[in-house]
Short mmCIF file of N, CA, C and O in Angstrom, two decimals:
data_model
loop_
_atom_site.label_atom_id
_atom_site.label_comp_id
_atom_site.label_asym_id
_atom_site.label_seq_id
_atom_site.Cartn_x
_atom_site.Cartn_y
_atom_site.Cartn_z
N MET A 1 19.41 7.49 44.13
CA MET A 1 19.25 6.64 42.99
C MET A 1 19.35 7.44 41.75
O MET A 1 18.90 8.48 41.35
N THR A 2 20.04 6.83 40.71
CA THR A 2 20.29 7.45 39.34
C THR A 2 19.49 6.73 38.39
O THR A 2 19.35 5.39 38.52
N LEU A 3 19.15 7.32 37.36
CA LEU A 3 18.51 6.71 36.08
C LEU A 3 19.61 6.41 35.25
O LEU A 3 20.55 6.91 34.93
N VAL A 4 19.48 5.08 34.71
CA VAL A 4 20.29 4.50 33.78
C VAL A 4 19.54 4.20 32.47
O VAL A 4 18.38 3.60 32.32
N LYS A 5 20.16 4.75 31.45
CA LYS A 5 19.49 4.42 29.95
C LYS A 5 19.70 3.16 29.66
O LYS A 5 20.72 2.53 29.70
N PHE A 6 18.40 2.59 29.22
CA PHE A 6 18.47 1.15 28.76
C PHE A 6 19.20 1.18 27.37
O PHE A 6 19.13 1.92 26.58
N ASN A 7 20.03 0.00 27.36
CA ASN A 7 20.91 -0.09 26.44
C ASN A 7 20.51 -1.40 25.78
O ASN A 7 20.77 -2.54 26.28
N LYS A 8 19.77 -1.39 24.65
CA LYS A 8 19.25 -2.72 23.96
C LYS A 8 20.45 -3.61 23.60
O LYS A 8 20.39 -4.85 23.61
N ASN A 9 21.31 -3.02 23.17
CA ASN A 9 22.67 -3.82 22.74
C ASN A 9 23.55 -4.19 23.73
O ASN A 9 24.57 -4.80 23.56
N GLY A 10 23.33 -3.64 25.00
CA GLY A 10 24.08 -3.72 26.21
C GLY A 10 24.08 -5.21 26.68
O GLY A 10 23.11 -6.08 26.50
N ASN A 11 24.91 -5.79 27.46
CA ASN A 11 24.99 -7.15 27.96
C ASN A 11 24.09 -7.16 29.17
O ASN A 11 23.89 -6.19 30.10
N ASN A 12 23.24 -8.15 29.27
CA ASN A 12 22.33 -8.37 30.40
C ASN A 12 23.34 -9.32 31.46
O ASN A 12 23.58 -10.37 31.20
N THR A 13 23.40 -8.60 32.42
CA THR A 13 24.44 -9.22 33.67
C THR A 13 23.82 -10.45 34.00
O THR A 13 24.50 -11.38 34.55
N LEU A 14 22.40 -10.44 34.30
CA LEU A 14 21.84 -11.65 34.87
C LEU A 14 21.86 -12.91 33.85
O LEU A 14 22.04 -14.21 34.27
N MET A 15 21.58 -12.52 32.58
CA MET A 15 21.59 -13.65 31.70
C MET A 15 22.34 -13.17 30.41
O MET A 15 21.74 -12.74 29.38
N PRO A 16 23.64 -13.46 30.31
CA PRO A 16 24.22 -12.95 29.02
C PRO A 16 23.95 -13.65 27.88
O PRO A 16 23.54 -14.84 28.11
N GLY A 17 23.73 -12.97 26.75
CA GLY A 17 23.13 -13.61 25.47
C GLY A 17 21.64 -13.78 25.53
O GLY A 17 21.22 -14.22 24.44
N PHE A 18 20.99 -13.50 26.41
CA PHE A 18 19.67 -13.73 26.33
C PHE A 18 18.87 -12.95 25.23
O PHE A 18 18.16 -13.52 24.58
N ASN A 19 19.19 -11.59 25.20
CA ASN A 19 18.63 -10.72 24.11
C ASN A 19 19.05 -11.20 22.73
O ASN A 19 18.54 -10.96 21.74
N ASP A 20 20.29 -11.71 22.68
CA ASP A 20 20.93 -11.91 21.36
C ASP A 20 20.08 -13.15 20.67
O ASP A 20 19.98 -13.11 19.51
N VAL A 21 19.53 -14.04 21.57
CA VAL A 21 18.78 -15.21 21.04
C VAL A 21 17.58 -14.47 20.17
O VAL A 21 17.33 -14.96 19.19
N PHE A 22 16.89 -13.77 21.02
CA PHE A 22 15.65 -13.15 20.25
C PHE A 22 15.99 -12.24 19.04
O PHE A 22 15.29 -12.04 18.12
N ASP A 23 17.15 -11.38 19.14
CA ASP A 23 17.47 -10.43 18.29
C ASP A 23 17.68 -11.43 16.99
O ASP A 23 17.33 -11.11 15.85
N SER A 24 18.38 -12.50 17.21
CA SER A 24 18.82 -13.27 15.96
C SER A 24 17.56 -13.95 15.31
O SER A 24 17.57 -14.10 14.20
N ILE A 25 16.50 -14.30 16.15
CA ILE A 25 15.38 -14.88 15.56
C ILE A 25 14.58 -13.75 14.72
O ILE A 25 14.08 -13.91 13.60
N PHE A 26 14.32 -12.65 15.36
CA PHE A 26 13.48 -11.60 14.81
C PHE A 26 14.21 -10.84 13.84
O PHE A 26 13.49 -10.21 13.00
N ASN A 27 15.37 -10.99 13.74
CA ASN A 27 16.13 -10.20 12.63
C ASN A 27 16.43 -11.01 11.43
O ASN A 27 17.02 -10.63 10.36
N ASP A 28 15.96 -12.43 11.54
CA ASP A 28 16.18 -13.29 10.25
C ASP A 28 15.26 -12.67 9.21
O ASP A 28 14.03 -12.18 9.49
N SER A 29 15.70 -13.07 8.04
CA SER A 29 14.96 -12.46 6.83
C SER A 29 13.54 -13.14 6.71
O SER A 29 12.49 -12.53 6.24
N PHE A 30 13.30 -14.32 7.27
CA PHE A 30 12.17 -15.06 7.24
C PHE A 30 11.14 -14.14 7.97
O PHE A 30 9.93 -13.89 7.50
N PHE A 31 11.37 -13.86 9.24
CA PHE A 31 10.42 -12.99 10.01
C PHE A 31 10.33 -11.52 9.58
O PHE A 31 9.26 -10.98 9.45
N SER A 32 11.55 -10.93 9.26
CA SER A 32 11.41 -9.39 8.95
C SER A 32 10.59 -9.33 7.61
O SER A 32 9.99 -8.30 7.68
N ASP A 33 10.81 -10.40 6.61
CA ASP A 33 9.95 -10.01 5.46
C ASP A 33 8.62 -10.29 5.43
O ASP A 33 7.78 -9.84 4.82
N ARG A 34 8.18 -11.23 6.50
CA ARG A 34 6.81 -11.56 6.52
C ARG A 34 5.98 -10.93 7.79
O ARG A 34 4.73 -11.22 7.66
N MET A 35 6.54 -10.29 8.54
CA MET A 35 5.82 -9.88 9.72
C MET A 35 5.53 -8.48 9.47
O MET A 35 4.75 -7.77 10.18
N ILE A 36 6.10 -7.81 8.32
CA ILE A 36 5.71 -6.48 8.05
C ILE A 36 4.74 -6.39 7.12
O ILE A 36 4.52 -6.98 5.95
N THR A 37 3.54 -5.69 7.45
CA THR A 37 2.31 -5.34 6.46
C THR A 37 2.75 -4.40 5.40
O THR A 37 3.28 -3.27 5.94
N ARG A 38 2.61 -4.80 4.30
CA ARG A 38 3.12 -3.80 3.28
C ARG A 38 1.78 -3.24 2.54
O ARG A 38 1.22 -4.06 1.47
N VAL A 39 1.31 -2.18 3.04
CA VAL A 39 0.14 -1.44 2.38
C VAL A 39 0.60 -0.15 1.78
O VAL A 39 1.28 0.63 2.56
N PRO A 40 0.46 -0.03 0.57
CA PRO A 40 0.88 1.22 -0.04
C PRO A 40 0.34 2.36 0.37
O PRO A 40 -0.79 2.38 0.63
N ALA A 41 1.15 3.49 0.33
CA ALA A 41 0.66 4.74 0.74
C ALA A 41 -0.31 5.37 -0.33
O ALA A 41 -0.03 5.20 -1.48
N VAL A 42 -1.21 6.31 0.12
CA VAL A 42 -2.18 6.91 -0.84
C VAL A 42 -2.04 8.37 -0.74
O VAL A 42 -2.24 8.79 0.67
N ASN A 43 -2.23 9.04 -1.75
CA ASN A 43 -2.65 10.55 -1.81
C ASN A 43 -3.93 10.68 -2.42
O ASN A 43 -4.04 10.10 -3.47
N ILE A 44 -4.68 11.39 -1.96
CA ILE A 44 -6.17 11.76 -2.45
C ILE A 44 -6.21 13.28 -2.33
O ILE A 44 -5.97 14.04 -1.40
N SER A 45 -6.72 13.57 -3.49
CA SER A 45 -6.73 15.24 -3.81
C SER A 45 -7.94 15.43 -4.73
O SER A 45 -8.54 14.66 -5.28
N GLU A 46 -8.27 16.69 -4.71
CA GLU A 46 -9.56 17.12 -5.57
C GLU A 46 -9.08 18.33 -6.43
O GLU A 46 -8.33 19.16 -5.72
N SER A 47 -9.57 18.34 -7.68
CA SER A 47 -9.50 19.39 -8.31
C SER A 47 -10.93 19.99 -8.73
O SER A 47 -11.89 19.31 -8.31
N GLU A 48 -10.97 20.99 -9.66
CA GLU A 48 -12.47 21.38 -9.74
C GLU A 48 -13.21 20.43 -10.57
O GLU A 48 -14.41 20.34 -10.44
N ASN A 49 -12.58 19.43 -11.41
CA ASN A 49 -13.38 18.58 -12.13
C ASN A 49 -13.17 17.04 -11.83
O ASN A 49 -13.91 16.34 -12.37
N ASN A 50 -12.33 16.89 -10.99
CA ASN A 50 -12.11 15.62 -10.69
C ASN A 50 -11.49 15.27 -9.25
O ASN A 50 -11.03 16.03 -8.46
N TYR A 51 -11.69 13.95 -8.92
CA TYR A 51 -11.09 13.48 -7.72
C TYR A 51 -9.72 12.66 -8.17
O TYR A 51 -9.78 11.99 -9.08
N HIS A 52 -8.48 12.73 -7.30
CA HIS A 52 -7.61 12.05 -7.91
C HIS A 52 -6.91 11.15 -6.76
O HIS A 52 -6.92 11.54 -5.53
N VAL A 53 -6.65 9.86 -7.01
CA VAL A 53 -6.08 8.97 -6.20
C VAL A 53 -4.70 8.45 -6.67
O VAL A 53 -4.56 8.17 -7.85
N GLU A 54 -3.52 8.59 -5.77
CA GLU A 54 -2.33 8.19 -6.37
C GLU A 54 -1.82 7.18 -5.09
O GLU A 54 -1.83 7.48 -4.03
N LEU A 55 -1.53 6.00 -5.68
CA LEU A 55 -1.20 4.94 -4.81
C LEU A 55 0.23 4.63 -5.23
O LEU A 55 0.53 4.20 -6.38
N ALA A 56 1.10 4.58 -4.22
CA ALA A 56 2.57 4.26 -4.51
C ALA A 56 2.81 2.66 -4.32
O ALA A 56 2.72 2.19 -3.22
N ALA A 57 3.04 2.06 -5.45
CA ALA A 57 3.32 0.49 -5.50
C ALA A 57 4.40 0.24 -6.49
O ALA A 57 3.97 -0.19 -7.46
N PRO A 58 5.56 0.72 -6.17
CA PRO A 58 6.61 0.23 -7.17
C PRO A 58 7.13 -1.21 -7.20
O PRO A 58 6.50 -2.07 -6.25
N GLY A 59 7.55 -1.69 -8.41
CA GLY A 59 7.97 -2.97 -8.51
C GLY A 59 6.76 -3.93 -8.90
O GLY A 59 7.00 -5.07 -9.24
N LEU A 60 5.61 -3.33 -9.46
CA LEU A 60 4.49 -4.05 -9.75
C LEU A 60 4.20 -3.86 -11.27
O LEU A 60 4.91 -2.74 -11.78
N LYS A 61 3.44 -4.52 -11.90
CA LYS A 61 3.09 -4.33 -13.30
C LYS A 61 1.68 -3.97 -13.31
O LYS A 61 0.82 -4.17 -12.54
N LYS A 62 1.16 -3.22 -14.36
CA LYS A 62 -0.23 -2.80 -14.43
C LYS A 62 -1.20 -3.90 -14.33
O LYS A 62 -2.27 -3.87 -13.95
N GLU A 63 -0.46 -5.04 -14.93
CA GLU A 63 -1.47 -6.30 -14.93
C GLU A 63 -1.80 -6.92 -13.54
O GLU A 63 -2.74 -7.72 -13.47
N ASP A 64 -0.88 -6.41 -12.52
CA ASP A 64 -0.97 -6.90 -11.11
C ASP A 64 -2.24 -6.44 -10.51
O ASP A 64 -2.77 -6.96 -9.57
N PHE A 65 -2.69 -5.16 -11.11
CA PHE A 65 -3.86 -4.43 -10.42
C PHE A 65 -5.04 -4.92 -10.71
O PHE A 65 -5.31 -5.33 -11.91
N LYS A 66 -6.13 -4.92 -9.93
CA LYS A 66 -7.41 -5.31 -10.07
C LYS A 66 -8.27 -3.92 -9.48
O LYS A 66 -8.16 -3.69 -8.32
N LEU A 67 -8.94 -3.30 -10.34
CA LEU A 67 -9.85 -2.05 -9.86
C LEU A 67 -11.26 -2.46 -9.94
O LEU A 67 -11.63 -2.97 -10.96
N ASN A 68 -11.98 -2.52 -8.82
CA ASN A 68 -13.37 -2.76 -8.88
C ASN A 68 -14.19 -1.67 -8.21
O ASN A 68 -13.74 -1.11 -7.29
N LEU A 69 -15.30 -1.46 -8.87
CA LEU A 69 -16.17 -0.39 -8.30
C LEU A 69 -17.66 -1.20 -8.10
O LEU A 69 -18.18 -1.80 -8.98
N GLU A 70 -18.01 -1.17 -6.80
CA GLU A 70 -19.29 -1.69 -6.54
C GLU A 70 -20.04 -0.63 -5.62
O GLU A 70 -19.51 -0.30 -4.51
N ARG A 71 -21.25 -0.14 -6.26
CA ARG A 71 -22.03 0.93 -5.54
C ARG A 71 -21.02 2.27 -5.41
O ARG A 71 -20.24 2.57 -6.52
N ASN A 72 -20.81 2.59 -4.26
CA ASN A 72 -19.84 3.80 -4.05
C ASN A 72 -18.38 3.39 -3.70
O ASN A 72 -17.69 4.18 -3.17
N GLN A 73 -18.20 2.08 -3.59
CA GLN A 73 -16.88 1.64 -3.13
C GLN A 73 -15.77 1.27 -4.28
O GLN A 73 -16.22 0.43 -5.06
N LEU A 74 -14.73 1.87 -4.17
CA LEU A 74 -13.79 1.55 -5.22
C LEU A 74 -12.72 0.91 -4.56
O LEU A 74 -12.09 1.18 -3.51
N SER A 75 -12.36 -0.33 -5.10
CA SER A 75 -11.29 -1.26 -4.35
C SER A 75 -10.18 -1.47 -5.30
O SER A 75 -10.42 -1.62 -6.44
N ILE A 76 -8.91 -1.28 -4.80
CA ILE A 76 -7.77 -1.57 -5.52
C ILE A 76 -7.12 -2.76 -4.96
O ILE A 76 -6.86 -2.75 -3.63
N SER A 77 -6.93 -3.71 -5.53
CA SER A 77 -6.26 -5.00 -5.04
C SER A 77 -4.98 -5.57 -5.88
O SER A 77 -5.01 -5.42 -6.89
N VAL A 78 -4.18 -6.32 -5.23
CA VAL A 78 -3.07 -6.90 -5.88
C VAL A 78 -2.82 -8.04 -5.19
O VAL A 78 -2.74 -8.10 -3.91
N GLU A 79 -2.49 -9.05 -5.96
CA GLU A 79 -1.99 -10.37 -5.26
C GLU A 79 -0.91 -11.01 -6.17
O GLU A 79 -1.17 -11.19 -7.43
N THR A 80 0.33 -11.21 -5.76
CA THR A 80 1.48 -11.54 -6.45
C THR A 80 2.29 -12.66 -5.64
O THR A 80 2.01 -12.71 -4.60
N SER A 81 2.93 -13.63 -6.42
CA SER A 81 3.54 -14.64 -6.01
C SER A 81 4.72 -14.96 -6.87
O SER A 81 4.58 -14.67 -8.01
N SER A 82 5.83 -15.45 -6.22
CA SER A 82 7.01 -15.89 -7.19
C SER A 82 7.71 -16.84 -6.31
O SER A 82 7.68 -17.08 -5.27
N GLU A 83 8.49 -17.69 -7.11
CA GLU A 83 9.36 -18.72 -6.39
C GLU A 83 10.61 -18.58 -7.04
O GLU A 83 10.89 -18.40 -8.22
N GLN A 84 11.62 -18.57 -5.94
CA GLN A 84 13.08 -18.54 -6.48
C GLN A 84 13.67 -19.87 -6.01
O GLN A 84 13.51 -20.22 -4.71
N ALA A 85 14.13 -20.79 -6.88
CA ALA A 85 14.78 -22.04 -6.61
C ALA A 85 15.79 -22.44 -7.15
O ALA A 85 16.19 -22.03 -8.37
N ASP A 86 16.74 -23.22 -6.58
CA ASP A 86 18.12 -23.56 -7.23
C ASP A 86 17.63 -24.83 -7.86
O ASP A 86 16.87 -25.61 -7.42
N ASN A 87 18.10 -25.21 -9.08
CA ASN A 87 17.72 -26.40 -9.69
C ASN A 87 18.36 -27.65 -9.17
O ASN A 87 17.97 -28.72 -9.60
N GLN A 88 18.95 -27.54 -8.20
CA GLN A 88 19.68 -28.73 -7.57
C GLN A 88 18.58 -29.41 -6.82
O GLN A 88 17.57 -28.91 -6.12
N LYS A 89 18.59 -30.78 -6.72
CA LYS A 89 17.77 -31.40 -5.85
C LYS A 89 18.04 -31.29 -4.45
O LYS A 89 17.05 -31.26 -3.59
N ASN A 90 19.35 -31.14 -4.13
CA ASN A 90 19.68 -31.02 -2.65
C ASN A 90 19.89 -29.65 -2.17
O ASN A 90 21.19 -29.11 -2.20
N TYR A 91 18.88 -28.94 -2.22
CA TYR A 91 19.12 -27.22 -1.87
C TYR A 91 18.99 -27.13 -0.40
O TYR A 91 18.32 -27.88 0.31
N SER A 92 19.64 -26.18 -0.02
CA SER A 92 19.65 -25.89 1.39
C SER A 92 18.79 -24.55 1.67
O SER A 92 18.45 -24.46 2.77
N LYS A 93 18.39 -23.95 0.67
CA LYS A 93 17.42 -22.96 0.98
C LYS A 93 16.45 -22.81 -0.35
O LYS A 93 17.03 -22.94 -1.53
N ARG A 94 15.19 -22.40 -0.24
CA ARG A 94 14.41 -22.38 -1.29
C ARG A 94 13.33 -21.28 -0.89
O ARG A 94 12.75 -21.44 0.42
N GLU A 95 13.00 -20.45 -1.67
CA GLU A 95 12.15 -19.10 -1.21
C GLU A 95 10.83 -19.10 -2.14
O GLU A 95 11.11 -19.04 -3.25
N TYR A 96 9.75 -18.88 -1.47
CA TYR A 96 8.57 -18.39 -2.00
C TYR A 96 8.13 -17.00 -1.49
O TYR A 96 8.38 -16.68 -0.45
N SER A 97 7.62 -16.31 -2.43
CA SER A 97 7.20 -15.02 -2.13
C SER A 97 5.63 -14.78 -2.42
O SER A 97 5.25 -15.06 -3.54
N TYR A 98 4.88 -14.10 -1.47
CA TYR A 98 3.62 -13.99 -1.96
C TYR A 98 3.22 -12.67 -1.18
O TYR A 98 3.52 -12.31 0.01
N SER A 99 2.56 -11.92 -1.73
CA SER A 99 2.04 -10.60 -1.08
C SER A 99 0.78 -10.21 -1.76
O SER A 99 0.36 -10.51 -2.98
N SER A 100 -0.08 -9.39 -0.94
CA SER A 100 -1.32 -9.03 -1.46
C SER A 100 -1.70 -7.79 -0.50
O SER A 100 -1.22 -7.58 0.48
N PHE A 101 -2.51 -7.05 -1.19
CA PHE A 101 -3.07 -5.86 -0.46
C PHE A 101 -4.38 -5.50 -1.04
O PHE A 101 -4.67 -5.77 -2.23
N VAL A 102 -5.22 -4.99 -0.18
CA VAL A 102 -6.56 -4.25 -0.84
C VAL A 102 -6.82 -2.97 -0.14
O VAL A 102 -6.60 -2.78 1.10
N ARG A 103 -7.04 -1.89 -0.92
CA ARG A 103 -7.30 -0.56 -0.35
C ARG A 103 -8.70 -0.19 -1.06
O ARG A 103 -8.92 -0.36 -2.28
N SER A 104 -9.58 0.06 -0.08
CA SER A 104 -10.82 0.55 -0.54
C SER A 104 -11.30 1.99 -0.22
O SER A 104 -10.88 2.28 0.84
N PHE A 105 -12.03 2.61 -0.92
CA PHE A 105 -12.51 3.98 -0.70
C PHE A 105 -13.80 4.25 -1.04
O PHE A 105 -14.17 3.66 -2.13
N THR A 106 -14.52 4.99 -0.38
CA THR A 106 -15.84 5.22 -0.58
C THR A 106 -16.05 6.57 -1.25
O THR A 106 -15.38 7.58 -0.95
N LEU A 107 -16.51 6.50 -2.60
CA LEU A 107 -16.61 7.75 -3.37
C LEU A 107 -17.74 8.55 -3.01
O LEU A 107 -18.79 8.09 -2.52
N PRO A 108 -17.49 9.97 -3.00
CA PRO A 108 -18.60 10.79 -2.65
C PRO A 108 -19.75 10.69 -3.82
O PRO A 108 -19.58 10.14 -5.03
N ASP A 109 -20.83 11.20 -3.36
CA ASP A 109 -22.11 10.96 -4.31
C ASP A 109 -21.83 11.86 -5.60
O ASP A 109 -22.62 11.58 -6.64
N SER A 110 -20.89 12.88 -5.42
CA SER A 110 -20.81 13.76 -6.66
C SER A 110 -19.79 13.13 -7.79
O SER A 110 -19.48 13.55 -8.88
N ALA A 111 -19.22 11.87 -7.43
CA ALA A 111 -18.47 11.19 -8.33
C ALA A 111 -19.17 10.68 -9.60
O ALA A 111 -20.27 9.96 -9.42
N ASP A 112 -18.75 10.62 -10.63
CA ASP A 112 -19.34 10.17 -11.89
C ASP A 112 -18.75 8.77 -12.16
O ASP A 112 -17.67 8.56 -12.62
N HIS A 113 -19.50 7.69 -11.57
CA HIS A 113 -18.99 6.14 -11.82
C HIS A 113 -18.64 5.87 -13.15
O HIS A 113 -17.89 4.96 -13.25
N SER A 114 -19.24 6.44 -14.25
CA SER A 114 -19.06 6.08 -15.58
C SER A 114 -17.81 6.84 -16.14
O SER A 114 -17.28 6.54 -17.35
N ASN A 115 -17.08 7.57 -15.63
CA ASN A 115 -15.93 8.37 -16.02
C ASN A 115 -14.81 8.26 -14.96
O ASN A 115 -14.37 9.23 -14.47
N ILE A 116 -14.29 6.99 -15.03
CA ILE A 116 -12.91 6.75 -14.22
C ILE A 116 -11.92 6.17 -15.03
O ILE A 116 -12.09 5.26 -15.77
N GLU A 117 -10.78 6.96 -14.87
CA GLU A 117 -9.63 6.58 -15.57
C GLU A 117 -8.47 6.20 -14.65
O GLU A 117 -8.30 6.72 -13.71
N ALA A 118 -7.64 5.07 -15.09
CA ALA A 118 -6.32 4.82 -14.18
C ALA A 118 -5.35 4.47 -15.36
O ALA A 118 -5.43 4.01 -16.41
N ASN A 119 -4.06 4.87 -14.70
CA ASN A 119 -2.80 4.43 -15.35
C ASN A 119 -1.77 4.36 -14.29
O ASN A 119 -1.83 4.63 -13.26
N TYR A 120 -0.77 3.40 -14.74
CA TYR A 120 0.35 3.09 -13.69
C TYR A 120 1.59 3.39 -14.45
O TYR A 120 2.05 2.77 -15.46
N THR A 121 2.41 4.25 -13.88
CA THR A 121 3.55 4.73 -14.54
C THR A 121 4.75 5.14 -13.31
O THR A 121 4.14 5.73 -12.32
N ASP A 122 5.94 4.57 -13.55
CA ASP A 122 6.91 4.84 -12.55
C ASP A 122 6.57 4.41 -11.12
O ASP A 122 6.86 5.18 -10.22
N GLY A 123 5.90 3.38 -11.06
CA GLY A 123 5.38 2.91 -9.65
C GLY A 123 4.29 3.68 -8.94
O GLY A 123 4.07 3.50 -7.70
N ILE A 124 3.73 4.41 -9.68
CA ILE A 124 2.46 5.09 -8.89
C ILE A 124 1.19 4.86 -9.95
O ILE A 124 1.22 4.89 -11.08
N LEU A 125 0.38 4.30 -9.11
CA LEU A 125 -1.02 4.07 -9.82
C LEU A 125 -1.89 5.31 -9.68
O LEU A 125 -2.15 5.88 -8.59
N ARG A 126 -2.32 5.93 -10.74
CA ARG A 126 -3.02 7.14 -10.61
C ARG A 126 -4.42 6.91 -11.14
O ARG A 126 -4.61 6.42 -12.32
N ILE A 127 -5.37 7.37 -10.25
CA ILE A 127 -6.86 7.14 -10.77
C ILE A 127 -7.42 8.42 -10.77
O ILE A 127 -7.44 8.96 -9.65
N ASP A 128 -8.19 8.81 -11.87
CA ASP A 128 -8.95 10.14 -12.03
C ASP A 128 -10.25 9.69 -12.09
O ASP A 128 -10.84 8.95 -12.87
N ILE A 129 -11.15 10.36 -11.15
CA ILE A 129 -12.61 10.08 -11.03
C ILE A 129 -13.10 11.41 -11.24
O ILE A 129 -13.11 12.44 -10.59
N ALA A 130 -14.02 11.51 -12.34
CA ALA A 130 -14.57 12.65 -12.83
C ALA A 130 -15.67 13.00 -11.98
O ALA A 130 -16.37 12.07 -11.08
N LYS A 131 -15.93 14.23 -11.69
CA LYS A 131 -17.00 14.70 -11.03
C LYS A 131 -18.32 14.86 -11.94
O LYS A 131 -18.12 15.14 -13.00
N ARG A 132 -19.50 14.80 -11.45
CA ARG A 132 -20.77 14.90 -12.31
C ARG A 132 -20.92 16.54 -12.54
O ARG A 132 -20.32 17.25 -11.78
N GLU A 133 -21.46 16.67 -13.63
CA GLU A 133 -21.66 18.10 -14.09
C GLU A 133 -22.31 19.00 -13.03
O GLU A 133 -21.94 20.07 -12.71
N GLU A 134 -23.18 18.41 -12.40
CA GLU A 134 -24.10 19.25 -11.27
C GLU A 134 -23.35 19.58 -9.94
O GLU A 134 -23.52 20.43 -9.22
N ALA A 135 -22.06 18.76 -9.92
CA ALA A 135 -21.20 18.71 -8.72
C ALA A 135 -20.22 19.73 -8.88
O ALA A 135 -19.39 20.21 -7.91
N LYS A 136 -19.91 20.09 -10.24
CA LYS A 136 -18.76 20.99 -10.50
C LYS A 136 -19.00 22.42 -10.08
O LYS A 136 -20.26 22.86 -10.15
N ALA A 137 -18.04 23.08 -9.47
CA ALA A 137 -18.18 24.39 -8.94
C ALA A 137 -18.69 25.18 -9.93
O ALA A 137 -18.03 25.53 -10.98
N VAL A 138 -19.64 26.13 -9.78
CA VAL A 138 -20.20 27.09 -10.67
C VAL A 138 -19.63 28.32 -10.23
O VAL A 138 -19.83 28.93 -9.17
N ARG A 139 -18.95 29.11 -11.21
CA ARG A 139 -18.33 30.37 -10.62
C ARG A 139 -18.85 31.45 -11.67
O ARG A 139 -18.99 31.17 -12.89
N ARG A 140 -19.24 32.59 -11.08
CA ARG A 140 -19.75 33.60 -11.97
C ARG A 140 -19.71 34.93 -11.05
O ARG A 140 -19.73 34.92 -9.94
N GLN A 141 -19.61 36.05 -11.84
CA GLN A 141 -19.46 37.31 -11.14
C GLN A 141 -20.98 37.77 -10.78
O GLN A 141 -21.97 37.66 -11.47
N ILE A 142 -21.26 38.20 -9.47
CA ILE A 142 -22.45 38.73 -9.16
C ILE A 142 -22.34 40.28 -9.04
O ILE A 142 -21.59 40.53 -8.34
N GLU A 143 -23.31 40.78 -9.83
CA GLU A 143 -23.45 42.25 -9.78
C GLU A 143 -24.03 42.85 -8.69
O GLU A 143 -25.00 42.24 -8.17
N ILE A 144 -23.46 43.96 -8.00
CA ILE A 144 -23.95 44.37 -6.68
C ILE A 144 -24.70 45.65 -7.20
O ILE A 144 -24.30 46.64 -8.00
N LYS A 145 -26.07 45.63 -6.75
CA LYS A 145 -26.80 46.70 -7.05
C LYS A 145 -27.06 47.88 -6.11
O LYS A 145 -26.94 47.60 -4.96
#
């Protein structure tokens, strides 16, 4: 017995065209655009004085974002919708677009909730969360006796 590599695009000898039906359905823009969850990628880093969150969300405006802080939970949310339509009454295609996401992060106890800054430039939302003074690293030279 020999192993035969599965060929997704090959013909099914028992039912020719069977796979083509499903490929045409799921490759349609209606399914491909709406079945994919679009959650922006996030980078989180820490420096001596701050925590940094960078969220990649190109194509949005800064007014699209809502940042909320409740207790130690920082939430970033976006909800957008648009309509593209032909002005003719007898149209054959009309598209509506709606997208939303929420990303939430639990801030560490050392975060200064009153000192959070955010800016949106070149498709990247950058959030800087200051550390409390007592949480910042204290460095000093210790003399050996």
